[in-house]
Coordinates of C-alpha atoms in Angstrom, one line a residue:
Chain N
X1 CA 0.0 0.0 0.0
X2 CA 1.5 3.3 -1.1
X3 CA 1.5 6.4 1.2
X4 CA -1.0 8.2 -0.8
X5 CA -3.4 5.2 -0.8
X6 CA -3.0 5.0 3.0
X7 CA -3.7 8.7 3.4
X8 CA -6.8 8.4 1.2
X9 CA -8.1 5.4 3.1
X10 CA -7.4 7.0 6.5
X11 CA -9.2 10.1 5.4
X12 CA -12.2 8.0 4.3
X13 CA -12.2 6.1 7.6
X14 CA -12.0 9.4 9.6
X15 CA -14.9 10.9 7.6
X16 CA -16.9 7.7 8.1
X17 CA -16.2 7.8 11.9
X18 CA -17.3 11.4 12.0
X19 CA -20.4 10.6 10.0
X20 CA -21.4 7.7 12.3
X21 CA -20.8 9.8 15.4
X22 CA -23.1 12.5 14.1
X23 CA -25.7 9.9 13.0
X24 CA -25.7 8.4 16.5
X25 CA -26.8 11.7 18.0
X26 CA -29.8 12.1 15.7
X27 CA -32.6 9.9 17.1
X28 CA -36.2 9.1 16.5
X29 CA -38.9 10.4 18.9
X30 CA -41.7 7.9 18.7
X31 CA -45.4 8.7 19.4
X32 CA -46.1 9.0 23.1
X33 CA -45.2 11.2 26.1
X34 CA -41.9 13.0 26.0
X35 CA -40.2 14.8 28.8
X36 CA -37.7 17.5 27.8
X37 CA -34.9 18.5 30.1
X38 CA -36.8 17.3 33.2
X39 CA -38.8 20.5 32.8
X40 CA -41.5 20.1 30.2
X41 CA -43.7 17.3 29.0
X42 CA -45.5 16.9 25.7
X43 CA -47.5 14.3 23.9
X44 CA -46.2 13.4 20.5
X45 CA -48.6 11.8 17.9
X46 CA -46.2 11.2 15.0
X47 CA -42.6 10.1 14.7
X48 CA -40.2 13.1 14.9
X49 CA -36.5 13.2 14.4
X50 CA -34.6 14.7 17.3
X51 CA -31.5 16.7 16.6
X52 CA -28.6 16.8 19.0
X53 CA -29.3 19.5 21.6
X54 CA -27.3 22.7 21.2
X55 CA -25.5 23.2 24.5
X56 CA -25.2 26.9 24.0
X57 CA -29.0 27.3 24.2
X58 CA -31.7 25.6 26.2
X59 CA -33.4 24.3 23.0
X60 CA -34.0 21.0 21.4
X61 CA -34.8 20.8 17.7
X62 CA -37.3 18.3 16.2
X63 CA -38.4 17.8 12.6
X64 CA -40.4 15.3 10.5
X65 CA -39.4 16.1 6.9
X66 CA -36.1 18.0 7.5
X67 CA -35.4 21.3 9.3
X68 CA -36.0 23.5 6.3
X69 CA -39.5 21.9 5.8
X70 CA -40.7 21.9 9.4
X71 CA -38.9 22.7 12.7
X72 CA -40.3 22.3 16.2
X73 CA -38.1 23.7 18.9
X74 CA -38.5 23.1 22.6
X75 CA -37.0 25.5 25.1
X76 CA -37.2 25.1 28.9
X77 CA -35.8 27.0 31.8
X78 CA -34.3 29.8 29.8
X79 CA -32.9 32.3 32.3
X80 CA -32.9 36.1 32.2
X81 CA -30.1 37.4 30.0
X82 CA -29.9 34.2 27.9
X83 CA -30.5 34.2 24.1
X84 CA -32.8 31.8 22.3
X85 CA -30.3 31.4 19.5
X86 CA -26.5 31.7 19.2
X87 CA -24.0 33.0 16.7
X88 CA -20.3 32.4 16.2
X89 CA -19.8 36.0 15.2
X90 CA -18.7 37.5 18.5
X91 CA -19.1 41.1 17.3
X92 CA -22.9 40.6 17.2
X93 CA -25.1 41.1 20.1
X94 CA -28.0 38.6 20.5
X95 CA -31.5 39.3 21.7
X96 CA -31.8 38.0 25.2
X97 CA -34.8 37.0 27.4
X98 CA -35.8 39.2 30.3
X99 CA -37.7 37.7 33.2
X100 CA -39.8 40.8 33.6
X101 CA -41.1 40.5 30.1
X102 CA -44.9 40.4 29.7
X103 CA -46.0 37.5 27.5
X104 CA -46.6 39.8 24.5
X105 CA -43.0 40.9 24.8
X106 CA -42.0 37.2 24.7
X107 CA -43.6 36.9 21.3
X108 CA -41.6 39.9 20.1
X109 CA -38.4 38.5 21.6
X110 CA -39.1 35.2 19.7
X111 CA -39.7 37.0 16.4
X112 CA -36.7 39.2 16.9
X113 CA -34.6 36.1 17.5
X114 CA -35.9 34.6 14.2
X115 CA -35.1 37.9 12.4
X116 CA -31.6 37.8 13.8
X117 CA -31.0 34.4 12.2
X118 CA -32.2 35.6 8.8
X119 CA -36.0 35.4 8.7
X120 CA -37.3 38.5 6.9
X121 CA -40.5 40.4 7.3
X122 CA -41.5 38.5 10.5
X123 CA -45.0 39.6 11.4
X124 CA -47.1 38.6 14.4
X125 CA -50.6 37.6 13.1
X126 CA -52.4 36.6 16.3
X127 CA -51.6 36.5 20.0
X128 CA -54.1 34.8 22.3
X129 CA -54.2 33.9 26.0
X130 CA -53.5 30.2 26.7
X131 CA -52.4 27.8 29.5
X132 CA -49.1 25.9 29.8
X133 CA -50.5 23.3 32.1
X134 CA -51.5 25.3 35.1
X135 CA -49.3 28.2 34.1
X136 CA -50.6 31.4 32.3
X137 CA -49.3 31.4 28.8
X138 CA -49.8 32.8 25.3
X139 CA -50.1 31.2 21.9
X140 CA -49.1 33.2 18.9
X141 CA -48.9 32.8 15.1
X142 CA -46.6 34.6 12.7
X143 CA -45.4 34.8 9.1
X144 CA -42.0 35.5 7.6
X145 CA -39.9 34.9 4.6
X146 CA -36.5 33.4 4.2
X147 CA -33.9 35.2 2.1
X148 CA -34.6 33.0 -1.0
X149 CA -38.1 34.4 -1.0
X150 CA -39.9 31.4 0.4
X151 CA -42.8 32.3 2.8
X152 CA -43.0 30.7 6.2
X153 CA -45.7 30.4 8.7
X154 CA -45.3 29.6 12.4
X155 CA -46.9 29.2 15.7
X156 CA -45.6 29.2 19.3
X157 CA -46.7 28.8 22.9
X158 CA -44.9 30.5 25.7
X159 CA -45.0 30.9 29.4
X160 CA -42.8 32.3 32.1
X161 CA -42.5 30.2 35.2
X162 CA -40.1 30.9 38.1
X163 CA -38.6 33.7 36.0
X164 CA -37.6 31.2 33.3
X165 CA -39.0 30.9 29.8
X166 CA -40.7 27.9 28.4
X167 CA -41.4 27.9 24.7
X168 CA -42.6 25.6 22.0
X169 CA -41.9 27.1 18.6
X170 CA -43.0 25.7 15.2
X171 CA -42.4 27.0 11.7
X172 CA -42.5 25.6 8.2
X173 CA -43.0 26.8 4.6
X174 CA -46.5 28.3 4.3
X175 CA -47.2 26.3 1.1
X176 CA -48.1 22.7 1.9
X177 CA -45.7 21.9 4.8
X178 CA -47.1 24.2 7.5
X179 CA -50.5 22.7 7.2
X180 CA -49.2 19.2 6.8
X181 CA -48.3 18.9 10.5
X182 CA -50.3 21.8 11.9
X183 CA -52.8 19.6 13.7
X184 CA -50.0 17.5 15.2
X185 CA -48.3 20.6 16.6
X186 CA -51.5 22.0 17.9
X187 CA -52.0 18.7 19.8
X188 CA -48.4 18.9 21.1
X189 CA -48.9 22.4 22.4
X190 CA -52.3 21.5 23.9
X191 CA -50.6 18.7 25.8
X192 CA -47.6 20.7 27.1
X193 CA -47.1 21.0 30.8
X194 CA -44.3 22.4 33.0
X195 CA -42.8 20.1 35.6
Chain T
X1 CA 26.2 32.2 0.0
X2 CA 24.9 29.4 -2.2
X3 CA 21.7 29.4 -0.1
X4 CA 21.3 33.1 -0.5
X5 CA 21.7 32.8 -4.3
X6 CA 19.2 30.0 -4.4
X7 CA 16.8 32.0 -2.4
X8 CA 17.2 35.0 -4.6
X9 CA 16.8 32.9 -7.7
X10 CA 13.7 31.2 -6.3
X11 CA 12.1 34.5 -5.3
X12 CA 12.8 36.1 -8.7
X13 CA 11.3 33.2 -10.6
X14 CA 8.3 33.1 -8.3
X15 CA 7.6 36.8 -8.8
X16 CA 8.1 36.7 -12.6
X17 CA 5.9 33.6 -13.1
X18 CA 3.1 35.0 -10.9
X19 CA 2.6 38.3 -12.7
X20 CA -0.7 38.7 -14.6
X21 CA -1.7 42.1 -15.7
X22 CA -3.9 44.1 -13.4
X23 CA -3.8 47.1 -15.8
X24 CA -7.3 47.2 -17.1
X25 CA -9.1 50.1 -18.8
X26 CA -12.4 51.4 -17.5
X27 CA -15.4 49.6 -18.7
X28 CA -17.1 50.9 -21.9
X29 CA -20.8 51.6 -22.1
X30 CA -22.7 48.5 -23.1
X31 CA -19.6 46.3 -22.9
X32 CA -19.8 42.6 -21.9
X33 CA -16.6 40.6 -21.5
X34 CA -15.6 37.9 -24.0
X35 CA -16.7 34.5 -22.8
X36 CA -13.2 33.1 -22.8
X37 CA -11.9 35.6 -20.2
X38 CA -11.6 35.4 -16.4
X39 CA -13.8 38.6 -16.3
X40 CA -16.6 36.7 -18.0
X41 CA -16.4 34.2 -15.1
X42 CA -16.8 37.0 -12.6
X43 CA -19.8 38.3 -14.5
X44 CA -21.4 34.9 -14.7
X45 CA -21.1 34.4 -10.9
X46 CA -22.8 37.7 -10.3
X47 CA -25.5 37.1 -12.9
X48 CA -26.4 33.9 -10.9
X49 CA -26.4 35.9 -7.7
X50 CA -28.6 38.6 -9.2
X51 CA -31.1 36.0 -10.4
X52 CA -31.5 34.8 -6.8
X53 CA -31.6 38.4 -5.5
X54 CA -34.5 39.3 -7.7
X55 CA -36.6 36.7 -6.0
X56 CA -35.3 37.4 -2.5
X57 CA -37.3 38.6 0.5
X58 CA -34.5 40.9 1.2
X59 CA -35.5 43.3 -1.6
X60 CA -37.2 46.5 -0.7
X61 CA -39.7 46.7 -3.6
X62 CA -41.3 50.1 -2.9
X63 CA -41.4 51.6 -6.5
X64 CA -41.0 55.2 -5.4
X65 CA -38.0 54.6 -3.2
X66 CA -36.3 52.4 -5.9
X67 CA -37.0 55.1 -8.6
X68 CA -35.6 57.7 -6.3
X69 CA -32.3 55.8 -5.5
X70 CA -32.0 55.0 -9.2
X71 CA -32.3 58.7 -10.1
X72 CA -29.5 59.6 -7.7
X73 CA -27.3 56.9 -9.3
X74 CA -28.1 58.2 -12.8
X75 CA -27.3 61.8 -11.9
X76 CA -23.8 60.7 -10.8
X77 CA -23.1 58.1 -13.5
X78 CA -24.8 59.6 -16.5
X79 CA -27.6 58.1 -18.5
X80 CA -25.4 55.9 -20.7
X81 CA -23.8 54.0 -17.8
X82 CA -27.0 54.0 -15.9
X83 CA -28.6 51.9 -18.6
X84 CA -26.0 49.2 -17.9
X85 CA -26.7 49.2 -14.2
X86 CA -29.5 47.5 -12.1
X87 CA -30.0 49.1 -8.7
X88 CA -31.6 47.1 -5.8
X89 CA -32.5 48.5 -2.4
X90 CA -31.8 45.6 0.0
X91 CA -33.3 45.4 3.5
X92 CA -30.2 45.0 5.6
X93 CA -29.7 47.2 8.7
X94 CA -26.0 47.8 8.1
X95 CA -24.2 50.7 6.5
X96 CA -23.3 49.4 3.1
X97 CA -23.6 49.6 -0.7
X98 CA -22.0 47.2 -3.2
X99 CA -21.3 47.2 -6.9
X100 CA -20.6 44.1 -8.9
X101 CA -18.7 43.9 -12.2
X102 CA -21.8 43.0 -14.2
X103 CA -23.6 46.3 -13.2
X104 CA -25.5 45.0 -10.2
X105 CA -25.7 47.6 -7.4
X106 CA -27.0 46.9 -3.9
X107 CA -28.0 49.9 -1.7
X108 CA -28.6 48.7 1.9
X109 CA -31.4 50.3 3.9
X110 CA -28.8 50.7 6.8
X111 CA -27.0 53.2 4.5
X112 CA -30.3 55.1 3.7
X113 CA -31.1 55.2 7.5
X114 CA -27.7 56.7 8.4
X115 CA -27.3 59.2 5.6
X116 CA -28.6 62.7 6.5
X117 CA -29.2 63.9 3.0
X118 CA -29.0 63.0 -0.7
X119 CA -25.4 64.3 -1.1
X120 CA -24.2 61.7 1.5
X121 CA -25.9 58.8 -0.3
X122 CA -24.7 60.1 -3.6
X123 CA -21.1 60.0 -2.4
X124 CA -21.3 56.4 -1.4
X125 CA -23.0 55.5 -4.7
X126 CA -20.3 57.5 -6.6
X127 CA -17.7 55.5 -4.7
X128 CA -19.4 52.2 -5.8
X129 CA -19.8 53.4 -9.4
X130 CA -16.0 54.0 -9.5
X131 CA -15.4 50.4 -8.5
X132 CA -17.6 49.4 -11.4
X133 CA -16.4 51.8 -14.0
X134 CA -12.7 51.1 -13.2
X135 CA -13.3 47.3 -13.1
X136 CA -11.9 47.1 -9.6
X137 CA -13.4 43.6 -9.1
X138 CA -11.3 42.3 -12.0
X139 CA -8.2 44.1 -10.8
X140 CA -8.7 42.8 -7.3
X141 CA -9.3 39.2 -8.5
X142 CA -6.2 39.2 -10.5
X143 CA -4.2 40.9 -7.7
X144 CA -5.4 38.3 -5.2
X145 CA -4.5 35.5 -7.6
X146 CA -1.1 36.9 -8.3
X147 CA -0.4 37.4 -4.6
X148 CA -1.5 33.9 -3.9
X149 CA 0.7 32.4 -6.6
X150 CA 3.7 34.6 -5.7
X151 CA 3.3 33.7 -2.0
X152 CA 3.1 30.0 -2.8
X153 CA 6.1 30.0 -5.2
X154 CA 8.2 32.2 -2.9
X155 CA 7.5 29.7 -0.1
X156 CA 8.6 26.8 -2.3
X157 CA 11.7 28.7 -3.4
X158 CA 12.6 29.6 0.2
X159 CA 12.0 26.1 1.3
X160 CA 14.4 24.8 -1.4
X161 CA 17.0 27.1 0.0
X162 CA 16.4 25.9 3.5
X163 CA 15.3 29.3 4.8
X164 CA 12.6 29.0 7.3
X165 CA 12.3 32.7 8.2
X166 CA 12.1 33.6 4.5
X167 CA 9.4 31.0 4.0
X168 CA 7.3 32.9 6.6
X169 CA 8.1 36.1 4.7
X170 CA 6.4 34.6 1.6
X171 CA 3.1 34.4 3.4
X172 CA 3.5 37.9 4.8
X173 CA 4.3 39.4 1.4
X174 CA 1.3 37.7 -0.2
X175 CA -1.0 38.9 2.5
X176 CA 0.0 42.5 2.5
X177 CA 0.0 42.7 -1.3
X178 CA -3.6 41.3 -1.3
X179 CA -4.9 43.8 1.3
X180 CA -2.7 46.7 0.3
X181 CA -4.2 46.6 -3.2
X182 CA -7.6 46.8 -1.7
X183 CA -6.7 50.0 0.2
X184 CA -5.5 51.6 -3.1
X185 CA -8.7 50.7 -4.8
X186 CA -10.8 52.1 -2.0
X187 CA -8.8 55.3 -2.0
X188 CA -9.3 55.6 -5.8
X189 CA -13.0 55.0 -5.4
X190 CA -13.2 57.7 -2.7
X191 CA -11.4 60.3 -4.8
X192 CA -13.1 59.6 -8.2
X193 CA -16.4 59.0 -6.5
X194 CA -16.1 62.4 -4.9
X195 CA -15.4 63.9 -8.4
X196 CA -18.5 62.4 -9.9
X197 CA -20.7 63.6 -7.0
X198 CA -19.4 67.2 -7.1
X199 CA -19.6 67.3 -10.9
X200 CA -23.3 66.4 -10.5
X201 CA -23.6 69.5 -8.3
X202 CA -23.7 67.9 -4.8
X203 CA -22.0 69.5 -1.8
X204 CA -18.5 67.9 -1.4
X205 CA -18.3 68.4 2.3
X206 CA -21.0 65.9 2.9
X207 CA -18.6 63.1 2.0
X208 CA -16.3 63.7 5.0
X209 CA -19.4 64.5 7.2
X210 CA -20.8 61.0 6.4
X211 CA -17.6 59.2 7.4
X212 CA -17.3 61.3 10.5
X213 CA -20.8 60.5 11.5
X214 CA -20.1 56.8 11.0
X215 CA -17.1 57.0 13.2
X216 CA -19.1 58.8 15.9
X217 CA -21.7 56.1 15.7
X218 CA -19.2 53.3 16.1
X219 CA -17.8 55.1 19.1
X220 CA -21.2 54.6 20.8
X221 CA -21.4 50.9 20.0
X222 CA -22.2 48.4 22.7
X223 CA -19.8 46.0 21.0
X224 CA -16.3 46.5 22.4
X225 CA -15.0 44.1 19.8
X226 CA -16.4 46.3 17.0
X227 CA -14.9 49.4 18.5
X228 CA -11.5 47.7 18.9
X229 CA -11.6 46.5 15.3
X230 CA -12.0 50.1 14.0
X231 CA -9.4 51.4 16.4
X232 CA -6.9 48.7 15.3
X233 CA -7.1 49.5 11.6
X234 CA -3.6 48.8 10.3
X235 CA -1.7 48.1 7.1
X236 CA -3.7 44.9 6.9
X237 CA -7.0 46.7 6.9
X238 CA -8.8 46.4 3.6
X239 CA -9.8 50.0 3.7
X240 CA -7.7 53.2 4.1
X241 CA -7.7 54.5 7.7
X242 CA -10.9 56.3 8.2
X243 CA -9.2 59.4 9.6
X244 CA -7.1 59.6 6.5
X245 CA -10.2 59.2 4.3
X246 CA -11.9 62.0 6.1
X247 CA -8.9 64.4 5.9
X248 CA -8.5 63.7 2.2
X249 CA -12.1 64.3 1.4
X250 CA -12.2 67.4 3.5
X251 CA -9.1 68.8 1.6
X252 CA -10.8 68.1 -1.7
X253 CA -14.0 69.7 -0.6
X254 CA -12.3 72.8 0.6
X255 CA -11.0 73.4 -3.0
X256 CA -14.5 73.1 -4.4
X257 CA -17.4 75.6 -4.7
X258 CA -20.4 74.6 -2.6
X259 CA -23.2 72.4 -3.9
X260 CA -26.6 71.1 -3.0
X261 CA -27.5 68.5 -0.3
X262 CA -31.1 68.0 -1.3
X263 CA -31.9 67.3 2.3
X264 CA -35.6 68.2 2.1
X265 CA -36.2 65.8 -0.8
X266 CA -34.2 63.1 0.9
X267 CA -36.3 63.4 4.1
X268 CA -39.5 63.3 2.1
X269 CA -38.5 60.1 0.2
X270 CA -37.1 58.2 3.1
X271 CA -39.0 59.5 6.1
X272 CA -41.9 57.1 5.9
X273 CA -39.4 54.2 6.2
X274 CA -37.8 55.4 9.4
X275 CA -40.0 53.3 11.8
X276 CA -39.3 50.1 9.8
X277 CA -35.6 50.8 9.4
X278 CA -35.0 51.7 13.0
X279 CA -37.0 48.6 14.1
X280 CA -34.8 46.4 11.9
X281 CA -31.7 48.2 13.3
X282 CA -32.9 47.4 16.9
X283 CA -32.8 43.7 16.1
X284 CA -29.0 44.1 16.1
X285 CA -29.4 44.9 19.8
X286 CA -26.7 47.5 19.6
X287 CA -28.6 50.0 21.8
X288 CA -25.7 52.5 21.8
X289 CA -25.7 52.8 18.0
X290 CA -29.5 52.7 17.8
X291 CA -29.9 55.5 20.3
X292 CA -27.2 57.5 18.5
X293 CA -29.2 57.2 15.2
X294 CA -32.5 58.0 16.8
X295 CA -31.1 61.1 18.6
X296 CA -29.5 62.3 15.4
X297 CA -32.9 62.0 13.7
X298 CA -34.8 63.6 16.6
X299 CA -32.4 66.6 16.2
X300 CA -33.7 67.0 12.6
X301 CA -37.2 67.7 14.1
X302 CA -39.3 65.7 11.7
X303 CA -41.6 62.7 12.5
X304 CA -41.1 63.1 16.2
X305 CA -44.0 60.8 17.2
X306 CA -42.3 57.9 15.4
X307 CA -38.8 58.9 16.7
X308 CA -39.7 59.3 20.4
X309 CA -41.5 55.9 20.1
X310 CA -38.4 54.4 18.6
X311 CA -36.2 55.8 21.4
X312 CA -38.6 54.5 24.0
X313 CA -38.3 51.1 22.3
X314 CA -34.5 51.1 22.6
X315 CA -34.8 51.9 26.4
X316 CA -37.6 49.3 27.0
X317 CA -35.6 46.6 25.3
X318 CA -32.2 47.5 26.8
X319 CA -33.6 47.1 30.4
X320 CA -30.7 49.1 32.0
X321 CA -31.0 51.0 35.2
X322 CA -33.5 53.8 34.9
X323 CA -34.4 52.7 31.3
X324 CA -38.0 51.9 32.4
X325 CA -38.4 55.6 33.4
X326 CA -36.8 56.9 30.2
X327 CA -39.0 54.6 28.1
X328 CA -42.3 55.8 29.7
X329 CA -41.2 59.4 29.3
X330 CA -40.5 58.9 25.6
X331 CA -43.7 56.9 25.0
X332 CA -45.7 59.7 26.7
X333 CA -43.9 62.3 24.6
X334 CA -44.5 60.3 21.4
X335 CA -48.2 60.1 22.2
X336 CA -48.5 63.9 21.8
X337 CA -47.6 63.7 18.1
X338 CA -49.9 62.8 15.3
X339 CA -47.5 60.2 13.8
X340 CA -47.1 58.2 17.0
X341 CA -47.7 54.5 16.2
X342 CA -50.7 52.9 17.9
X343 CA -48.4 50.6 19.7
X344 CA -47.2 53.5 21.8
X345 CA -50.3 53.1 23.9
X346 CA -49.9 49.4 24.2
X347 CA -46.4 49.9 25.7
X348 CA -47.6 52.8 27.9
X349 CA -50.1 50.3 29.2
X350 CA -47.4 47.6 29.7
X351 CA -45.2 50.0 31.6
X352 CA -48.0 51.0 34.0
X353 CA -49.0 47.4 34.4
X354 CA -45.5 46.4 35.3
X355 CA -45.5 49.1 38.0
X356 CA -48.9 48.0 39.3
X357 CA -50.7 51.1 38.1
X358 CA -53.9 49.3 36.9
X359 CA -55.9 52.4 36.1
X360 CA -53.1 53.9 34.0
X361 CA -52.7 50.6 32.2
X362 CA -56.5 50.3 31.5
X363 CA -56.7 53.8 30.1
X364 CA -53.7 53.3 27.8
X365 CA -54.9 49.8 26.6
X366 CA -58.3 51.2 25.8
X367 CA -56.8 53.9 23.7
X368 CA -54.6 51.3 22.0
X369 CA -57.6 49.2 21.0
X370 CA -59.5 52.3 19.8
X371 CA -56.6 53.2 17.6
X372 CA -55.8 49.6 16.4
X373 CA -59.1 47.6 16.7
X374 CA -57.7 44.8 14.5
X375 CA -54.3 44.5 16.2
X376 CA -53.1 40.9 16.4
X377 CA -52.7 41.1 20.2
X378 CA -56.2 42.3 20.8
X379 CA -57.4 39.2 22.7
X380 CA -54.6 39.5 25.3
X381 CA -55.1 43.2 25.8
X382 CA -58.9 42.7 26.0
X383 CA -58.5 40.0 28.6
X384 CA -56.6 42.4 30.9
X385 CA -59.2 45.0 30.4
X386 CA -62.0 42.5 31.2
X387 CA -60.3 41.2 34.3
X388 CA -59.5 44.6 35.7
X389 CA -62.4 46.8 34.8

């Protein structure tokens, strides 16, 4: 075996190992009850794919058809001063949660966070009172566009409990995909409780 | 001695073999590069980019604003060149405009928000037009390629001579050639852009005033990293030092007769976008810069309902010590003007509610719903009114 062949095979092996490692951390979330971060429970009716949790945030991403086609994000115990999203650009300043926010302001904070990561023309379309288990909450819907011009729709449910934010956020392309799992997401939000 | 000769030979060969001409003539009206050239490759890439941009949600499609910005560009560049250019107003809250080799110009809303008058915008657009007319993209592309080739070959030559330190020098030479060239092009764009703008009758002093205002804004930034980056500008910076740019432009302006700023027309054309642009700017969460901009606009004395509302928004979202008091003061001040957004009363209500002033909150919320009966948050506001009336 020549040196170049060795290098090529070693490279392939390394890439394979990296690929397998990353695959291992993407898991299926089967229908049934799910407890997130020992802080929130939801009832799932379809099989979702669970992305690895991003340690920099308090969020867990879920999808059925791929993150560009539908994204459900669970956030629990987000403390004051913490962002919902993160960036590697250290020159930028992220929107952060404030524990004295009113629930209407939480909706704005959520949409600002989506704007920060590139969603354009984010617009709140409805904000209504709701319950997160026993905790006072709001549910809101919104629209936005991604840079390529594709229009998105979204809905979310938010509550502040013990000065920490609990948020279930869903968004998908307005055409076809949003409606495809809308009922499932409504059911998940209806079932959500704070532990 | 043999090593030194080898090093010299290697370096000479490297430099000779790396040279490709960066002497290019200004682009002619209606010209398109031959398909076999490297320039055609640059155009093709930008044609693809432009196709995506046309469908993008980032585009500000307001016809009047687009026509206005185009008219400013055409005043500077002349009708013939203007026919070769497509100008797009892009919704990005940063100070910028760009010009691609194929005639695609982007004017970012962050620039329009920061400029105080038409002359200031014209200067930036004249600067960008110079990049286009003098084919700076092609020059820069070739200079970068040459610098990269020279650096690589000098490194190989030095390594052959066993000279580790000289090998490092190869990378350094390549790097400073690459960025040094950018500084020269920027300086050229500043100076020729200034000439186009003053020839079109604009006030030359506004060019330096714009850069100075930008420096003043950055000094107020909440990002220490951003402030440090500007202060650290060095020979490796891709732009000439800002102080040098200001001084050069001031000197040129002092030798010119005065011109027009067209401030009234600029305020008329851009004023109705201030609320939207300042809102987008606030998403950056750089409260220092946002407040600098709002205060500058308040000093202009126009659309004060919108602007006091916007300043209150910055205080409300910053949540610093005493910001709650400043926010309610500005919301209240905004409410005395005709152009105050309906949301002013929603936030007055929120402020009172947070302080436990239920009567104050109820009164403000009721006004809010009268002014915006179809607001998307009506149900939540109405619930508070019903529970506390």
